[in-house]
mmCIF file of C-alpha atoms and ligand atoms in Angstrom:
data_model
loop_
_atom_site.group_PDB
_atom_site.id
_atom_site.type_symbol
_atom_site.label_atom_id
_atom_site.label_comp_id
_atom_site.label_asym_id
_atom_site.label_seq_id
_atom_site.Cartn_x
_atom_site.Cartn_y
_atom_site.Cartn_z
ATOM 1 C CA MET A 61 113.266 106.207 114.111
ATOM 2 C CA ALA A 62 113.150 105.913 110.309
ATOM 3 C CA SER A 63 110.048 103.703 110.071
ATOM 4 C CA SER A 64 106.952 102.998 112.146
ATOM 5 C CA PHE A 65 106.187 99.875 110.121
ATOM 6 C CA VAL A 66 106.167 96.590 112.086
ATOM 7 C CA ALA A 67 107.057 93.618 109.888
ATOM 8 C CA LYS A 68 106.202 90.029 110.762
ATOM 9 C CA GLY A 69 107.647 88.230 107.781
ATOM 10 C CA ALA A 70 107.147 88.259 104.019
ATOM 11 C CA ASP A 71 104.469 85.537 103.907
ATOM 12 C CA VAL A 72 102.377 87.176 106.611
ATOM 13 C CA TYR A 73 102.696 90.495 104.764
ATOM 14 C CA ASP A 74 101.618 88.974 101.453
ATOM 15 C CA SER A 75 98.458 87.426 102.890
ATOM 16 C CA TYR A 76 97.529 90.623 104.750
ATOM 17 C CA VAL A 77 98.473 93.546 102.442
ATOM 18 C CA GLY A 78 100.509 92.107 99.570
ATOM 19 C CA ARG A 79 97.491 90.570 97.904
ATOM 20 C CA TRP A 80 95.865 94.015 97.709
ATOM 21 C CA SER A 81 99.000 96.002 96.930
ATOM 22 C CA ARG A 82 99.572 93.747 93.884
ATOM 23 C CA LYS A 83 96.171 94.942 92.643
ATOM 24 C CA LEU A 84 96.846 98.575 93.567
ATOM 25 C CA ALA A 85 100.106 98.481 91.591
ATOM 26 C CA GLN A 86 98.083 98.509 88.338
ATOM 27 C CA PRO A 87 96.129 101.787 88.785
ATOM 28 C CA PHE A 88 99.191 103.289 90.483
ATOM 29 C CA MET A 89 101.321 102.640 87.375
ATOM 30 C CA ASP A 90 98.524 104.138 85.221
ATOM 31 C CA PHE A 91 98.670 107.247 87.395
ATOM 32 C CA ALA A 92 102.443 107.503 87.798
ATOM 33 C CA GLY A 93 103.330 106.607 84.186
ATOM 34 C CA LEU A 94 106.276 104.499 83.071
ATOM 35 C CA ALA A 95 108.194 104.567 79.806
ATOM 36 C CA ASP A 96 110.675 102.342 77.995
ATOM 37 C CA ARG A 97 114.383 102.805 78.809
ATOM 38 C CA GLU A 98 113.726 104.654 82.078
ATOM 39 C CA ARG A 99 115.806 104.266 85.242
ATOM 40 C CA VAL A 100 113.264 103.917 88.032
ATOM 41 C CA LEU A 101 113.661 104.141 91.807
ATOM 42 C CA GLU A 102 111.119 102.402 93.995
ATOM 43 C CA ILE A 103 111.039 103.450 97.641
ATOM 44 C CA GLY A 104 109.669 100.942 100.161
ATOM 45 C CA CYS A 105 109.352 98.004 97.797
ATOM 46 C CA GLY A 106 108.297 95.546 100.534
ATOM 47 C CA THR A 107 108.034 92.074 99.051
ATOM 48 C CA GLY A 108 107.893 93.433 95.487
ATOM 49 C CA SER A 109 104.210 93.987 94.579
ATOM 50 C CA LEU A 110 105.061 97.000 92.415
ATOM 51 C CA THR A 111 108.674 96.101 91.650
ATOM 52 C CA PHE A 112 107.842 92.964 89.696
ATOM 53 C CA ALA A 113 104.814 94.519 87.984
ATOM 54 C CA MET A 114 106.802 97.366 86.393
ATOM 55 C CA PRO A 115 108.732 95.409 83.751
ATOM 56 C CA ALA A 116 105.430 94.047 82.423
ATOM 57 C CA ARG A 117 104.332 97.650 81.753
ATOM 58 C CA ALA A 118 107.398 99.102 80.074
ATOM 59 C CA ASN A 119 110.792 97.997 78.879
ATOM 60 C CA ILE A 120 112.537 99.626 81.823
ATOM 61 C CA ALA A 121 116.337 100.070 81.673
ATOM 62 C CA ALA A 122 116.818 99.531 85.416
ATOM 63 C CA ILE A 123 114.893 99.452 88.681
ATOM 64 C CA GLU A 124 116.585 100.272 91.986
ATOM 65 C CA ALA A 125 114.247 99.116 94.744
ATOM 66 C CA ILE A 126 114.914 99.911 98.402
ATOM 67 C CA ASP A 127 113.200 98.990 101.649
ATOM 68 C CA TYR A 128 113.986 99.605 105.303
ATOM 69 C CA GLU A 129 113.140 96.035 106.380
ATOM 70 C CA ALA A 130 115.980 93.581 105.808
ATOM 71 C CA GLN A 131 113.560 90.609 105.806
ATOM 72 C CA PHE A 132 111.531 92.116 102.941
ATOM 73 C CA VAL A 133 114.680 92.950 100.994
ATOM 74 C CA ALA A 134 115.810 89.329 101.377
ATOM 75 C CA ALA A 135 112.403 87.947 100.318
ATOM 76 C CA ALA A 136 112.155 90.259 97.305
ATOM 77 C CA ARG A 137 115.708 89.414 96.226
ATOM 78 C CA GLU A 138 114.930 85.723 96.413
ATOM 79 C CA ARG A 139 111.914 86.236 94.144
ATOM 80 C CA ASN A 140 113.802 88.348 91.609
ATOM 81 C CA SER A 141 114.949 86.807 88.353
ATOM 82 C CA ASP A 142 115.258 90.038 86.333
ATOM 83 C CA PRO A 143 118.858 91.329 86.028
ATOM 84 C CA ARG A 144 117.561 94.880 85.527
ATOM 85 C CA ILE A 145 116.163 94.901 89.077
ATOM 86 C CA ASN A 146 118.461 95.614 92.045
ATOM 87 C CA ILE A 147 116.990 95.394 95.543
ATOM 88 C CA GLN A 148 118.760 96.677 98.649
ATOM 89 C CA ARG A 149 118.191 98.157 102.081
ATOM 90 C CA GLY A 150 117.678 101.885 102.240
ATOM 91 C CA ASP A 151 115.922 104.655 104.089
ATOM 92 C CA ALA A 152 113.376 106.858 102.331
ATOM 93 C CA SER A 153 114.446 109.779 104.542
ATOM 94 C CA SER A 154 118.070 109.603 103.491
ATOM 95 C CA LEU A 155 118.476 107.948 100.098
ATOM 96 C CA GLN A 156 121.876 106.515 99.236
ATOM 97 C CA PHE A 157 121.690 107.775 95.614
ATOM 98 C CA SER A 158 123.269 110.858 94.097
ATOM 99 C CA ASP A 159 121.282 113.766 92.698
ATOM 100 C CA GLY A 160 119.251 113.474 89.514
ATOM 101 C CA GLN A 161 120.115 109.888 88.623
ATOM 102 C CA PHE A 162 116.571 108.561 88.027
ATOM 103 C CA ASP A 163 113.895 109.288 85.439
ATOM 104 C CA ARG A 164 111.113 108.353 87.842
ATOM 105 C CA ALA A 165 110.683 107.607 91.559
ATOM 106 C CA LEU A 166 107.659 105.709 92.861
ATOM 107 C CA SER A 167 106.500 104.826 96.341
ATOM 108 C CA MET A 168 103.448 102.701 97.122
ATOM 109 C CA LEU A 169 101.896 102.487 100.633
ATOM 110 C CA VAL A 170 105.052 103.724 102.352
ATOM 111 C CA LEU A 171 105.021 107.433 103.181
ATOM 112 C CA HIS A 172 102.580 107.117 106.106
ATOM 113 C CA PHE A 173 105.162 104.885 107.833
ATOM 114 C CA VAL A 174 107.972 107.394 107.411
ATOM 115 C CA PRO A 175 108.002 109.727 110.426
ATOM 116 C CA ASP A 176 108.961 112.735 108.281
ATOM 117 C CA ALA A 177 107.110 112.165 105.005
ATOM 118 C CA ASP A 178 108.003 115.654 103.728
ATOM 119 C CA ARG A 179 111.666 114.770 103.997
ATOM 120 C CA ALA A 180 111.107 111.541 102.035
ATOM 121 C CA VAL A 181 109.290 113.469 99.297
ATOM 122 C CA ALA A 182 112.168 115.986 99.201
ATOM 123 C CA GLU A 183 114.562 113.049 98.799
ATOM 124 C CA MET A 184 112.507 111.776 95.842
ATOM 125 C CA ARG A 185 112.833 115.203 94.268
ATOM 126 C CA ARG A 186 116.592 115.251 94.830
ATOM 127 C CA VAL A 187 117.339 111.939 93.110
ATOM 128 C CA VAL A 188 115.108 112.455 90.037
ATOM 129 C CA ARG A 189 116.451 114.401 87.045
ATOM 130 C CA PRO A 190 114.887 117.692 85.893
ATOM 131 C CA GLY A 191 111.818 116.836 83.813
ATOM 132 C CA GLY A 192 111.473 113.492 85.588
ATOM 133 C CA VAL A 193 108.452 112.432 87.643
ATOM 134 C CA ALA A 194 107.828 111.173 91.174
ATOM 135 C CA ALA A 195 104.592 109.662 92.489
ATOM 136 C CA ALA A 196 103.365 108.185 95.741
ATOM 137 C CA THR A 197 100.201 106.554 97.028
ATOM 138 C CA VAL A 198 98.844 105.769 100.520
ATOM 139 C CA TRP A 199 95.571 104.151 101.609
ATOM 140 C CA ASP A 200 92.762 106.527 102.608
ATOM 141 C CA ASN A 201 92.291 104.928 106.031
ATOM 142 C CA PHE A 202 89.623 107.369 107.182
ATOM 143 C CA GLY A 203 87.221 107.372 104.265
ATOM 144 C CA GLY A 204 88.360 104.710 101.855
ATOM 145 C CA GLN A 205 88.756 101.488 103.821
ATOM 146 C CA PRO A 206 85.263 100.193 104.732
ATOM 147 C CA GLY A 207 86.534 96.627 105.154
ATOM 148 C CA ILE A 208 89.042 97.637 107.837
ATOM 149 C CA ARG A 209 86.766 100.301 109.327
ATOM 150 C CA MET A 210 84.196 97.564 109.864
ATOM 151 C CA PHE A 211 86.649 96.008 112.332
ATOM 152 C CA TRP A 212 87.422 99.254 114.157
ATOM 153 C CA ASP A 213 83.865 100.609 114.249
ATOM 154 C CA THR A 214 82.530 97.328 115.611
ATOM 155 C CA LEU A 215 85.304 97.190 118.181
ATOM 156 C CA ALA A 216 84.844 100.804 119.290
ATOM 157 C CA ALA A 217 81.110 100.142 119.815
ATOM 158 C CA ILE A 218 81.651 97.223 122.194
ATOM 159 C CA GLU A 219 85.041 97.746 123.869
ATOM 160 C CA PRO A 220 85.939 100.604 126.209
ATOM 161 C CA GLN A 221 89.135 102.440 125.148
ATOM 162 C CA ALA A 222 89.090 100.974 121.629
ATOM 163 C CA ASP A 223 88.129 104.313 120.095
ATOM 164 C CA VAL A 224 91.604 105.636 120.927
ATOM 165 C CA ARG A 225 93.194 102.837 118.900
ATOM 166 C CA ARG A 226 90.627 103.365 116.144
ATOM 167 C CA SER A 227 91.615 107.032 115.935
ATOM 168 C CA ALA A 228 95.292 106.045 115.720
ATOM 169 C CA PHE A 229 94.449 103.895 112.690
ATOM 170 C CA LEU A 230 92.172 106.450 111.024
ATOM 171 C CA ILE A 231 94.196 109.603 111.524
ATOM 172 C CA ILE A 232 97.684 109.144 110.135
ATOM 173 C CA PRO A 233 100.088 111.555 108.456
ATOM 174 C CA THR A 234 99.712 111.969 104.658
ATOM 175 C CA ASN A 235 96.167 110.571 104.864
ATOM 176 C CA ARG A 236 93.978 113.654 104.668
ATOM 177 C CA PRO A 237 92.799 114.961 101.277
ATOM 178 C CA GLN A 238 95.488 117.083 99.559
ATOM 179 C CA GLU A 239 98.118 116.210 102.181
ATOM 180 C CA LEU A 240 100.275 114.216 99.769
ATOM 181 C CA ALA A 241 99.911 116.828 97.035
ATOM 182 C CA ASN A 242 100.875 119.598 99.477
ATOM 183 C CA SER A 243 103.973 117.672 100.402
ATOM 184 C CA PHE A 244 104.947 117.417 96.705
ATOM 185 C CA SER A 245 104.354 121.146 96.178
ATOM 186 C CA LYS A 246 106.382 122.042 99.286
ATOM 187 C CA ALA A 247 109.280 119.939 97.991
ATOM 188 C CA GLY A 248 109.357 122.032 94.802
ATOM 189 C CA PHE A 249 107.636 119.718 92.318
ATOM 190 C CA VAL A 250 105.599 121.367 89.555
ATOM 191 C CA ASP A 251 102.427 120.176 87.800
ATOM 192 C CA VAL A 252 101.398 118.454 91.018
ATOM 193 C CA THR A 253 98.196 116.433 90.815
ATOM 194 C CA GLU A 254 96.357 114.362 93.387
ATOM 195 C CA SER A 255 93.906 111.638 92.558
ATOM 196 C CA GLU A 256 92.290 108.617 94.132
ATOM 197 C CA LEU A 257 92.894 105.044 93.094
ATOM 198 C CA SER A 258 90.617 102.175 93.954
ATOM 199 C CA VAL A 259 90.757 98.420 94.014
ATOM 200 C CA ARG A 260 88.405 95.931 95.592
ATOM 201 C CA MET A 261 89.359 93.696 98.492
ATOM 202 C CA GLU A 262 87.636 90.396 97.746
ATOM 203 C CA PHE A 263 87.255 87.784 100.479
ATOM 204 C CA ALA A 264 86.136 84.196 99.940
ATOM 205 C CA ASN A 265 84.512 83.990 103.401
ATOM 206 C CA PHE A 266 84.860 85.366 106.931
ATOM 207 C CA ASP A 267 87.970 83.291 107.693
ATOM 208 C CA ASP A 268 89.628 84.727 104.597
ATOM 209 C CA TYR A 269 88.930 88.214 106.010
ATOM 210 C CA TRP A 270 89.745 87.473 109.647
ATOM 211 C CA ILE A 271 92.756 85.153 109.677
ATOM 212 C CA PRO A 272 95.160 87.396 107.678
ATOM 213 C CA LEU A 273 93.910 90.427 109.610
ATOM 214 C CA MET A 274 94.763 88.769 112.912
ATOM 215 C CA ALA A 275 98.081 87.326 111.756
ATOM 216 C CA GLY A 276 99.222 90.514 110.039
ATOM 217 C CA GLN A 277 101.453 93.320 111.198
ATOM 218 C CA GLY A 278 98.541 95.740 111.279
ATOM 219 C CA THR A 279 97.230 97.615 114.274
ATOM 220 C CA GLN A 280 94.241 95.227 114.391
ATOM 221 C CA ALA A 281 96.461 92.247 115.205
ATOM 222 C CA ALA A 282 98.397 94.330 117.741
ATOM 223 C CA TYR A 283 95.150 95.291 119.486
ATOM 224 C CA LEU A 284 93.988 91.693 119.792
ATOM 225 C CA GLU A 285 97.278 90.448 121.231
ATOM 226 C CA SER A 286 96.468 91.833 124.694
ATOM 227 C CA PRO A 287 92.848 90.999 125.729
ATOM 228 C CA PRO A 288 91.952 87.610 127.262
ATOM 229 C CA GLY A 289 90.587 84.806 125.086
ATOM 230 C CA GLU A 290 86.901 85.384 125.861
ATOM 231 C CA THR A 291 87.195 89.069 124.916
ATOM 232 C CA ARG A 292 88.848 88.145 121.623
ATOM 233 C CA GLN A 293 86.043 85.666 120.982
ATOM 234 C CA ARG A 294 83.393 88.321 121.688
ATOM 235 C CA ILE A 295 85.121 90.754 119.327
ATOM 236 C CA MET A 296 85.397 88.119 116.604
ATOM 237 C CA THR A 297 81.704 87.259 116.909
ATOM 238 C CA ALA A 298 80.716 90.930 116.619
ATOM 239 C CA VAL A 299 82.973 91.516 113.588
ATOM 240 C CA ARG A 300 81.725 88.272 112.023
ATOM 241 C CA ASN A 301 78.136 89.496 112.382
ATOM 242 C CA ALA A 302 79.112 92.737 110.648
ATOM 243 C CA TYR A 303 80.784 90.763 107.848
ATOM 244 C CA LEU A 304 77.831 88.402 107.379
ATOM 245 C CA ALA A 305 75.145 91.110 107.613
ATOM 246 C CA GLY A 306 72.501 88.455 108.167
ATOM 247 C CA GLN A 307 73.499 86.433 105.102
ATOM 248 C CA PRO A 308 75.227 83.029 104.921
ATOM 249 C CA ASP A 309 79.029 83.058 105.119
ATOM 250 C CA GLY A 310 80.706 83.417 101.732
ATOM 251 C CA PRO A 311 82.329 85.988 99.440
ATOM 252 C CA ARG A 312 82.253 89.694 100.277
ATOM 253 C CA SER A 313 83.832 92.589 98.412
ATOM 254 C CA PHE A 314 84.943 95.942 99.860
ATOM 255 C CA VAL A 315 86.143 98.943 97.912
ATOM 256 C CA SER A 316 89.573 100.167 98.963
ATOM 257 C CA VAL A 317 90.675 103.664 98.059
ATOM 258 C CA ALA A 318 94.159 105.193 98.071
ATOM 259 C CA TRP A 319 95.269 108.789 97.640
ATOM 260 C CA ALA A 320 97.916 109.288 94.976
ATOM 261 C CA ALA A 321 100.043 112.338 94.151
ATOM 262 C CA ARG A 322 102.522 112.974 91.375
ATOM 263 C CA GLY A 323 104.737 115.850 90.372
ATOM 264 C CA THR A 324 107.448 116.809 87.900
ATOM 265 C CA ILE A 325 110.941 118.071 88.713
ATOM 266 C CA PRO A 326 111.235 121.591 87.252
ATOM 267 C CA ARG A 327 113.773 122.142 84.496
ATOM 268 C CA PRO A 328 116.360 124.830 85.260
HETATM 269 C C1 SAM B 498 102.645 98.603 103.610
HETATM 270 S S1 SAM B 498 104.278 98.187 103.161
HETATM 271 C C2 SAM B 498 104.257 98.501 101.391
HETATM 272 C C3 SAM B 498 105.224 97.624 100.652
HETATM 273 C C4 SAM B 498 105.050 97.615 99.146
HETATM 274 N N1 SAM B 498 105.328 98.915 98.565
HETATM 275 C C5 SAM B 498 103.675 97.165 98.799
HETATM 276 O O1 SAM B 498 102.890 98.011 98.350
HETATM 277 O O2 SAM B 498 103.342 95.992 99.003
HETATM 278 C C6 SAM B 498 105.234 99.530 103.776
HETATM 279 C C7 SAM B 498 106.698 99.379 103.460
HETATM 280 O O3 SAM B 498 107.368 100.607 103.729
HETATM 281 C C8 SAM B 498 108.650 100.278 104.202
HETATM 282 N N2 SAM B 498 109.206 101.454 104.886
HETATM 283 C C9 SAM B 498 108.718 102.091 105.968
HETATM 284 N N3 SAM B 498 109.518 103.119 106.300
HETATM 285 C C10 SAM B 498 110.544 103.142 105.405
HETATM 286 C C11 SAM B 498 111.689 103.964 105.234
HETATM 287 N N4 SAM B 498 111.980 104.986 106.053
HETATM 288 N N5 SAM B 498 112.506 103.705 104.202
HETATM 289 C C12 SAM B 498 112.254 102.670 103.352
HETATM 290 N N6 SAM B 498 111.194 101.849 103.475
HETATM 291 C C13 SAM B 498 110.342 102.075 104.498
HETATM 292 C C14 SAM B 498 108.374 99.114 105.132
HETATM 293 O O4 SAM B 498 109.553 98.415 105.484
HETATM 294 C C15 SAM B 498 107.385 98.313 104.305
HETATM 295 O O5 SAM B 498 108.014 97.397 103.461
#
């Protein structure tokens, strides 16, 4: 299996994660760097949150964007009007590009879905030229996602067995401090740095928090597919109480933190 990601369509993705990954693209580009005339590879472009933000940052020569999900590739292609951007299917673990052909390789919110993340990082190293840079970022599910943890912690307090599913969400590969950076060092990158990036997830009201969460491809939606209606209702009421915190329904804002690592390909 090349990907553990479960896709449920581009629109569902955009309302669930895409709206936050578009925000994360900005600090990620600050961290990863971009320069005019570069050839850039993006791994796991999804519906294009980072892809379409890059040309606004630098006068890029070309962007090759790949994703494992054919439906996301199709949606991103449909949205693309920039002839410098080429979007196609591909697998992070086995890139279809020859050695050293990119100046930079970027991957946003992807490596924790790739069963062998070390192999994907090694592939990034292979296709970037000596002196070039690769960077990746993944959410810090354990310590940096209070908005999503609110769902799981509430659930685990009221539902037997839910703590097992909570652990599966919280403990994922590449997600512990220094894990991404270690992967870059193991692959032979030099000047490896790890940092944290943060954006805020802003919700207009509880429905704006709950509906995309339940419709999305996340583990939360998967969990709520199985229990009977009254259990779902009880869970929603408990999560709603946590969201409201005794105040009237309305906007709430949650910080959302991602780990990010970058490294340089050594020159011979
Ligand atoms: C959370 S989405 C992130 C998409 C986009 N980068 C963004 O930030 O909105 C994860 C993406 O990783 C892709 N993915 C997972 N495993 C992959 C693999 N082995 N090769 C390429 N893409 C993969 C999924 O298809 C999905 O589009």
